[in-house]
XYZ file of C-alpha atoms in Angstrom:
307
model
C 69.327 168.701 28.265
C 72.607 167.079 27.000
C 71.251 163.767 25.374
C 73.158 161.577 22.907
C 72.537 158.088 23.664
C 75.962 157.669 25.521
C 76.921 155.843 28.633
C 78.194 157.996 31.732
C 79.989 156.254 34.582
C 81.152 158.348 37.601
C 82.405 157.197 40.846
C 80.781 158.972 43.997
C 83.469 161.002 46.258
C 80.494 162.370 48.604
C 78.589 159.700 50.417
C 75.111 160.313 51.844
C 73.915 162.075 48.722
C 70.721 161.108 46.556
C 71.015 159.522 43.371
C 68.979 162.315 41.693
C 71.164 164.977 43.101
C 74.505 163.078 42.577
C 73.775 162.805 38.729
C 72.555 166.525 38.655
C 75.631 167.657 39.593
C 78.154 165.743 37.330
C 79.159 167.236 33.969
C 76.373 166.218 31.617
C 74.143 169.472 32.345
C 70.865 167.679 33.336
C 68.558 168.440 35.927
C 67.737 167.195 39.269
C 64.376 166.441 37.947
C 65.796 164.818 34.352
C 67.795 162.749 36.203
C 64.876 161.539 38.453
C 62.485 160.674 35.340
C 65.935 159.228 33.421
C 66.557 157.112 37.080
C 62.577 156.179 36.837
C 63.167 155.034 33.413
C 65.843 152.531 35.206
C 68.219 153.645 32.643
C 70.833 154.472 35.757
C 72.509 151.323 37.749
C 74.531 151.705 41.151
C 77.343 149.538 41.294
C 75.483 147.061 38.537
C 72.184 147.413 40.094
C 68.641 149.636 39.345
C 68.240 151.647 42.004
C 65.657 154.543 43.173
C 66.144 157.936 42.984
C 66.217 158.619 46.359
C 68.994 155.752 46.750
C 71.610 156.850 49.002
C 75.261 156.960 47.564
C 78.472 155.388 49.627
C 81.672 156.989 48.237
C 83.470 154.650 45.901
C 79.810 153.859 44.804
C 79.989 153.334 40.469
C 77.164 155.126 38.881
C 76.021 154.834 35.058
C 73.411 156.650 33.537
C 72.834 155.794 29.603
C 71.079 158.755 28.338
C 68.654 158.701 25.350
C 68.904 159.552 22.087
C 69.281 162.823 20.701
C 65.847 164.087 19.608
C 65.977 167.075 16.996
C 63.482 169.948 17.959
C 61.309 171.563 15.853
C 62.686 175.320 16.240
C 59.525 177.722 14.225
C 60.126 181.098 12.790
C 58.248 183.423 15.268
C 57.582 187.296 14.078
C 59.772 189.317 16.645
C 60.837 192.144 16.235
C 64.603 192.728 16.123
C 66.417 195.572 16.432
C 69.209 194.936 13.323
C 72.302 197.198 13.430
C 73.650 195.957 10.915
C 72.879 193.801 7.903
C 74.420 192.258 5.107
C 74.439 189.165 2.405
C 76.981 187.488 4.947
C 76.221 188.516 7.928
C 74.261 190.847 10.588
C 74.173 192.271 14.065
C 71.932 192.231 15.939
C 71.070 194.623 19.488
C 69.586 192.115 21.859
C 67.169 193.405 24.361
C 67.628 192.357 27.837
C 65.421 188.802 28.963
C 65.527 187.754 25.405
C 67.050 183.699 25.625
C 69.473 183.867 22.416
C 68.688 179.962 21.115
C 66.336 177.025 22.413
C 67.832 175.114 25.716
C 66.353 173.350 29.250
C 63.541 175.320 29.893
C 63.085 177.438 27.054
C 62.131 175.457 24.086
C 58.894 176.805 23.819
C 59.817 179.575 21.362
C 60.300 183.552 22.095
C 64.336 183.027 21.270
C 66.478 185.076 19.146
C 67.099 182.127 16.857
C 63.189 182.052 16.672
C 62.802 185.446 15.486
C 66.083 185.036 13.011
C 64.233 182.070 11.419
C 61.664 184.204 10.249
C 63.652 187.591 9.555
C 66.263 185.097 7.375
C 64.611 182.343 6.206
C 66.576 179.574 4.588
C 69.757 182.683 5.083
C 71.792 181.547 8.202
C 74.553 179.426 8.919
C 73.898 175.759 9.380
C 77.034 174.845 11.273
C 75.661 174.982 14.800
C 72.703 172.807 14.066
C 68.830 173.123 13.919
C 68.745 174.441 17.680
C 71.352 177.242 16.730
C 71.411 177.853 13.234
C 73.578 181.118 12.485
C 74.717 181.727 16.567
C 78.450 182.050 16.241
C 78.455 183.680 19.496
C 75.989 184.236 22.681
C 75.416 186.458 25.644
C 73.347 185.629 28.731
C 69.510 186.226 29.007
C 69.625 189.002 31.442
C 72.848 190.594 29.275
C 72.110 193.095 26.668
C 73.772 193.780 23.798
C 75.280 193.180 20.250
C 75.571 190.015 18.744
C 76.799 189.182 14.997
C 74.565 186.254 13.595
C 76.396 184.049 10.494
C 74.035 184.015 7.863
C 76.403 181.732 5.246
C 78.744 178.871 6.811
C 81.544 180.794 5.332
C 80.824 183.856 7.241
C 80.462 181.369 10.195
C 84.090 180.083 9.609
C 85.717 183.470 9.485
C 84.159 185.154 12.735
C 84.407 181.622 14.912
C 88.406 181.548 13.882
C 88.566 185.278 15.188
C 87.207 184.446 18.659
C 89.216 181.803 18.536
C 92.200 184.007 18.154
C 90.895 186.437 20.609
C 91.068 189.328 17.925
C 87.336 189.637 18.050
C 86.367 192.725 19.964
C 83.754 193.120 22.640
C 83.365 195.646 25.372
C 80.876 195.926 27.418
C 79.423 198.143 30.321
C 78.447 197.379 33.609
C 77.760 198.810 36.744
C 79.390 196.682 39.702
C 78.910 196.915 43.830
C 81.595 198.180 45.230
C 84.377 201.034 44.364
C 87.419 200.323 42.036
C 89.556 203.361 41.866
C 92.032 201.934 39.317
C 91.958 200.278 36.090
C 92.963 196.536 35.904
C 92.044 192.833 34.616
C 91.530 189.130 35.854
C 93.379 186.873 34.583
C 91.254 183.677 36.631
C 90.736 180.196 34.602
C 86.970 179.373 34.737
C 85.327 176.313 35.271
C 81.790 174.475 35.969
C 81.090 174.894 39.987
C 81.710 171.554 41.627
C 78.102 171.317 42.891
C 75.737 173.917 41.485
C 76.243 172.848 38.123
C 74.184 176.204 36.376
C 77.445 178.071 37.687
C 80.714 178.874 36.720
C 83.607 179.664 39.001
C 87.465 180.252 39.031
C 88.840 177.089 39.459
C 92.373 175.170 38.433
C 89.766 171.892 37.940
C 88.651 171.526 34.313
C 88.537 174.873 33.622
C 89.724 177.434 30.507
C 91.738 180.568 30.827
C 89.979 183.430 31.316
C 91.036 187.150 30.790
C 88.827 190.441 31.463
C 89.994 193.762 31.319
C 88.039 196.918 32.746
C 88.565 200.338 32.685
C 86.626 202.645 35.207
C 84.563 205.083 33.746
C 82.805 206.453 37.066
C 82.783 205.770 40.380
C 80.102 205.877 42.762
C 79.649 205.808 46.785
C 78.982 202.050 46.380
C 78.918 201.680 42.874
C 81.350 201.896 39.980
C 80.631 201.991 36.417
C 82.795 200.083 34.316
C 84.282 199.225 30.787
C 85.128 195.820 30.054
C 86.852 194.134 27.098
C 86.882 190.589 26.668
C 90.224 188.439 25.960
C 88.609 185.586 26.169
C 84.878 184.281 26.218
C 83.711 182.460 29.050
C 80.389 181.325 29.869
C 79.217 183.868 32.445
C 83.160 185.322 32.272
C 82.302 188.965 33.371
C 79.855 187.729 36.048
C 81.886 185.312 37.346
C 85.490 187.677 37.724
C 83.778 190.402 39.155
C 82.295 188.322 41.980
C 85.981 186.737 42.015
C 87.593 190.282 43.106
C 84.857 191.242 45.315
C 82.523 193.584 42.936
C 80.080 191.497 41.404
C 77.398 192.904 38.858
C 74.687 194.840 40.379
C 71.475 193.221 39.684
C 73.009 189.725 39.706
C 71.104 187.146 41.691
C 73.640 184.259 40.633
C 76.952 185.674 41.627
C 75.864 188.535 43.995
C 72.942 189.978 46.022
C 70.580 190.620 42.876
C 69.501 194.438 44.192
C 67.905 196.189 42.836
C 65.261 193.524 42.048
C 63.542 195.996 39.867
C 66.619 195.791 37.127
C 65.496 192.012 36.523
C 69.123 190.827 36.203
C 72.184 191.979 35.782
C 73.459 195.175 34.638
C 75.791 194.499 31.618
C 75.910 195.475 28.456
C 77.523 194.064 25.374
C 78.098 197.726 24.221
C 80.839 197.455 21.253
C 81.510 194.780 18.660
C 84.466 194.320 16.002
C 85.714 192.386 13.644
C 87.095 191.626 10.230
C 84.406 190.974 7.645
C 84.105 188.076 5.412
C 85.403 190.683 2.353
C 88.285 191.310 4.677
C 86.881 195.114 6.172
C 87.465 195.412 9.657
C 83.864 196.842 10.973
C 82.876 197.823 14.575
C 79.642 198.549 15.627
C 78.377 200.502 19.466
C 74.997 200.996 20.879
C 73.900 203.676 23.112
C 72.842 202.170 26.588
C 69.276 200.556 26.993
C 66.597 202.083 29.219
C 67.405 200.061 32.424
C 71.130 200.872 32.895
C 70.194 204.668 32.083
C 68.072 204.444 35.200
C 70.291 203.065 37.372
C 72.701 205.734 36.232
C 70.430 208.405 36.883
C 69.589 206.701 40.420
C 73.123 206.702 41.314
C 74.045 210.062 39.798
C 73.637 211.585 43.449
C 76.337 209.956 45.029
C 79.120 210.536 42.012
C 82.441 210.467 43.994
């Protein structure tokens, strides 16, 4: 939850919506249940008056909500095995498994995250730039996306890596199986921002968005699917998943931006296979991984449908 003690004000442009639902759809990153709790605590006013969570808004209503002050969480080290591809005194590169959350977030405060594992492995040797919830985390990948992540052990390494990401010189290549047949290599240049009505989703939009560019290369075509290699020029939230859905080829297994089939995948078929960057010592380093079991299992199931 985005909680910082700040007063937020909004004007309703969707008359008839419940107050708790309206607040959950604003860009303050709170769930509907969290919004309802804050309303019950008297932290919300409509046109200056306290209202219930089931209050129906009218067009033009002024809605104010005061979020409680930030409460830092005690993130504990946990002895969770890590697949460490590389490590030195400045940084490490981890091959994250599918299903692991990168850092504590709403719905995932109870442990089992990559950060919990890193705190156990690295002890006190993690960059503190991102604070207690995300120590060492320079970039992230989604829970159900597998693959390589660079983790900063020092603040200097964090700054060096973050600058490369900002300058788009950080090499990030993914492999994915998408729905439908793509015949030629290409790219998607379309801005990505928060979905207007579903705040947990991203979408291609001109409203409050950031430039996003994804390059894709056809590795193998099947009768109803395509194996792609993808290179990120930018790194927006859910970028590959949003861009592939935008061009009509959602990532196989993606239940948020696609059909979610086949269910046994347990999420999108997307693997961060290659990672490259300039180390704080000035040396360019590049890392590659084998495709994980769930990915090869899907490819094997498609083998007979190759084109």
